[in-house]
């Protein structure tokens, strides 16, 4: 069987080591479970995927609301124009 692998050295390895340590500590504080490096990496990746999915959903909601926001802004502008026209006509 052929496996793909990734070798980290230097600051990248240190950063990953610190991140896994933080995940292990957080999980232990919340559930008193001890994780090994593989389990901590799985938890970290799962969390990152969740955040990525939530950001994508947020962007799609914003894209959906954007035309509505534009229409509301246009309505305010038209309303202000109408108010200004009425004020100038009453003078």
Coordinates of N, CA and C in Angstrom, one line a residue:
X1 N 0.8 -1.2 0.0 CA 0.0 0.0 0.0 C 0.9 1.2 0.0
X2 N 0.5 2.2 -0.8 CA 1.3 3.5 -0.9 C 0.5 4.5 -0.1
X3 N 1.2 5.2 0.8 CA 0.6 6.3 1.6 C 1.2 7.6 1.3
X4 N 0.4 8.6 1.3 CA 0.9 10.0 1.2 C 1.3 10.5 2.6
X5 N 2.3 11.3 2.6 CA 2.7 11.8 3.9 C 3.2 13.2 3.8
X6 N 3.3 13.9 4.9 CA 3.8 15.2 4.9 C 4.8 15.3 6.1
X7 N 6.0 15.9 5.8 CA 7.0 16.1 6.8 C 7.1 17.5 7.1
X8 N 6.9 17.8 8.4 CA 7.0 19.2 8.8 C 8.3 19.4 9.6
X9 N 9.0 20.5 9.4 CA 10.2 20.8 10.1 C 10.2 22.2 10.6
X10 N 11.0 22.5 11.5 CA 11.2 23.9 12.0 C 10.0 24.5 12.6
X11 N 9.7 25.7 12.1 CA 8.6 26.5 12.7 C 7.2 25.9 12.4
X12 N 7.1 25.2 11.2 CA 5.8 24.6 10.9 C 5.5 23.5 11.9
X13 N 6.6 22.6 12.2 CA 6.4 21.5 13.1 C 6.1 22.1 14.5
X14 N 6.7 23.1 14.9 CA 6.5 23.7 16.2 C 5.1 24.3 16.3
X15 N 4.6 24.9 15.3 CA 3.3 25.5 15.3 C 2.2 24.4 15.4
X16 N 2.4 23.3 14.6 CA 1.5 22.2 14.7 C 1.5 21.5 16.1
X17 N 2.7 21.4 16.6 CA 2.8 20.8 17.9 C 2.1 21.6 19.0
X18 N 2.2 22.9 18.9 CA 1.5 23.8 19.9 C 0.0 23.7 19.7
X19 N -0.4 23.7 18.4 CA -1.9 23.6 18.1 C -2.4 22.3 18.7
X20 N -1.7 21.2 18.5 CA -2.2 19.9 19.0 C -2.2 19.9 20.5
X21 N -1.3 20.5 21.1 CA -1.2 20.6 22.6 C -2.4 21.4 23.1
X22 N -2.7 22.5 22.4 CA -3.9 23.3 22.8 C -5.2 22.5 22.7
X23 N -5.3 21.7 21.6 CA -6.5 20.9 21.4 C -6.7 19.9 22.5
X24 N -5.6 19.2 22.8 CA -5.6 18.2 23.8 C -6.0 18.8 25.2
X25 N -5.4 20.0 25.5 CA -5.7 20.6 26.7 C -7.2 21.0 26.8
X26 N -7.7 21.6 25.7 CA -9.1 22.0 25.7 C -10.1 20.8 25.8
X27 N -9.8 19.8 25.1 CA -10.7 18.6 25.2 C -10.6 18.0 26.6
X28 N -9.5 18.0 27.2 CA -9.4 17.4 28.5 C -10.1 18.3 29.5
X29 N -10.0 19.6 29.4 CA -10.8 20.5 30.3 C -12.3 20.3 30.1
X30 N -12.7 20.1 28.9 CA -14.2 20.0 28.7 C -14.8 18.7 29.0
X31 N -14.0 17.6 28.7 CA -14.6 16.3 28.8 C -13.7 15.3 29.6
X32 N -12.6 15.7 30.1 CA -11.6 14.9 30.8 C -11.2 13.7 30.0
X33 N -11.1 13.8 28.7 CA -10.6 12.8 27.8 C -9.2 13.1 27.4
X34 N -8.4 12.1 27.3 CA -7.0 12.4 26.8 C -6.9 11.9 25.4
X35 N -6.4 12.8 24.5 CA -6.2 12.5 23.1 C -4.8 12.2 22.8
X36 N -4.5 11.4 21.8 CA -3.2 11.3 21.3 C -3.1 12.3 20.1
X37 N -1.9 12.4 19.5 CA -1.7 13.3 18.5 C -2.6 13.2 17.3
X38 N -2.9 11.9 16.9 CA -3.8 11.6 15.8 C -5.2 12.1 16.1
X39 N -5.7 11.8 17.2 CA -7.0 12.2 17.6 C -7.1 13.7 17.7
X40 N -6.1 14.4 18.3 CA -6.1 15.8 18.4 C -6.1 16.4 17.0
X41 N -5.3 15.9 16.1 CA -5.3 16.4 14.7 C -6.7 16.2 14.0
X42 N -7.3 15.1 14.2 CA -8.7 14.9 13.7 C -9.6 15.9 14.2
X43 N -9.6 16.2 15.5 CA -10.4 17.2 16.2 C -10.2 18.6 15.6
X44 N -8.9 18.9 15.4 CA -8.5 20.2 14.9 C -9.0 20.4 13.5
X45 N -8.9 19.3 12.6 CA -9.3 19.4 11.3 C -10.8 19.5 11.2
X46 N -11.5 18.7 12.0 CA -13.0 18.8 12.1 C -13.5 20.2 12.4
X47 N -12.8 20.8 13.4 CA -13.2 22.1 13.8 C -13.0 23.1 12.6
X48 N -11.8 23.0 12.0 CA -11.5 23.9 10.8 C -12.5 23.7 9.7
X49 N -12.9 22.5 9.4 CA -13.9 22.2 8.4 C -15.3 22.8 8.8
X50 N -15.6 22.7 10.0 CA -16.9 23.3 10.5 C -16.9 24.8 10.3
X51 N -15.8 25.5 10.7 CA -15.7 26.9 10.5 C -15.7 27.3 9.0
X52 N -15.1 26.5 8.2 CA -15.1 26.8 6.8 C -16.5 26.7 6.2
X53 N -17.2 25.6 6.6 CA -18.6 25.5 6.1 C -19.5 26.6 6.6
X54 N -19.3 27.0 7.9 CA -20.1 28.1 8.4 C -19.8 29.4 7.7
X55 N -18.6 29.6 7.3 CA -18.2 30.9 6.6 C -18.8 30.8 5.2
X56 N -18.8 29.7 4.5 CA -19.4 29.5 3.2 C -20.9 29.8 3.3
X57 N -21.6 29.3 4.3 CA -23.0 29.5 4.5 C -23.3 31.0 4.7
X58 N -22.5 31.6 5.5 CA -22.6 33.0 5.9 C -22.5 33.9 4.6
X59 N -21.5 33.5 3.8 CA -21.3 34.3 2.5 C -22.5 34.1 1.6
X60 N -23.0 32.9 1.5 CA -24.2 32.7 0.6 C -25.4 33.4 1.1
X61 N -25.6 33.5 2.5 CA -26.7 34.3 3.0 C -26.5 35.8 2.7
X62 N -25.2 36.2 2.8 CA -24.9 37.6 2.5 C -25.2 37.9 1.0
X63 N -24.8 37.0 0.2 CA -25.0 37.2 -1.3 C -26.5 37.3 -1.5
X64 N -27.3 36.4 -0.8 CA -28.7 36.5 -1.0 C -29.3 37.8 -0.5
X65 N -28.9 38.3 0.6 CA -29.4 39.5 1.2 C -28.9 40.7 0.5
X66 N -27.8 40.6 -0.2 CA -27.2 41.8 -0.8 C -28.2 42.5 -1.8
X67 N -28.9 41.8 -2.7 CA -29.9 42.4 -3.6 C -31.0 43.1 -2.8
X68 N -31.4 42.4 -1.7 CA -32.5 43.0 -0.8 C -32.0 44.2 -0.2
X69 N -30.8 44.2 0.3 CA -30.2 45.4 0.9 C -30.1 46.6 -0.1
X70 N -29.8 46.3 -1.3 CA -29.7 47.3 -2.4 C -31.1 47.9 -2.7
X71 N -32.1 47.0 -2.7 CA -33.5 47.5 -2.9 C -33.9 48.4 -1.8
X72 N -33.6 48.0 -0.5 CA -34.0 48.8 0.6 C -33.3 50.2 0.6
X73 N -32.0 50.2 0.2 CA -31.3 51.4 0.1 C -31.9 52.3 -1.0
X74 N -32.3 51.7 -2.1 CA -32.9 52.4 -3.2 C -34.2 53.0 -2.7
X75 N -35.0 52.2 -2.0 CA -36.2 52.7 -1.5 C -36.1 53.9 -0.5
X76 N -35.0 53.9 0.3 CA -34.8 55.0 1.2 C -34.4 56.3 0.4
X77 N -33.6 56.1 -0.7 CA -33.2 57.2 -1.5 C -34.4 57.8 -2.2
X78 N -35.2 56.9 -2.8 CA -36.5 57.4 -3.5 C -37.4 58.1 -2.5
X79 N -37.5 57.5 -1.2 CA -38.3 58.2 -0.2 C -37.8 59.6 0.2
X80 N -36.5 59.7 0.3 CA -35.9 61.0 0.6 C -36.1 62.0 -0.5
X81 N -36.0 61.5 -1.8 CA -36.2 62.3 -2.9 C -37.7 62.8 -2.9
X82 N -38.6 61.9 -2.6 CA -40.0 62.3 -2.6 C -40.2 63.3 -1.5
X83 N -39.6 63.2 -0.3 CA -39.7 64.1 0.8 C -39.2 65.5 0.4
X84 N -38.1 65.5 -0.3 CA -37.4 66.7 -0.7 C -38.3 67.4 -1.7
X85 N -38.9 66.7 -2.6 CA -39.8 67.3 -3.6 C -41.0 67.9 -3.0
X86 N -41.6 67.2 -2.0 CA -42.7 67.7 -1.3 C -42.4 69.0 -0.5
X87 N -41.2 69.1 0.1 CA -40.8 70.2 0.9 C -40.6 71.4 -0.1
X88 N -40.0 71.2 -1.2 CA -39.7 72.3 -2.2 C -41.0 72.8 -2.8
X89 N -42.0 71.9 -3.0 CA -43.3 72.3 -3.5 C -44.1 73.1 -2.5
X90 N -44.0 72.8 -1.2 CA -44.7 73.5 -0.2 C -44.2 74.9 0.1
X91 N -43.0 75.2 -0.4 CA -42.4 76.5 -0.1 C -42.9 77.5 -1.1

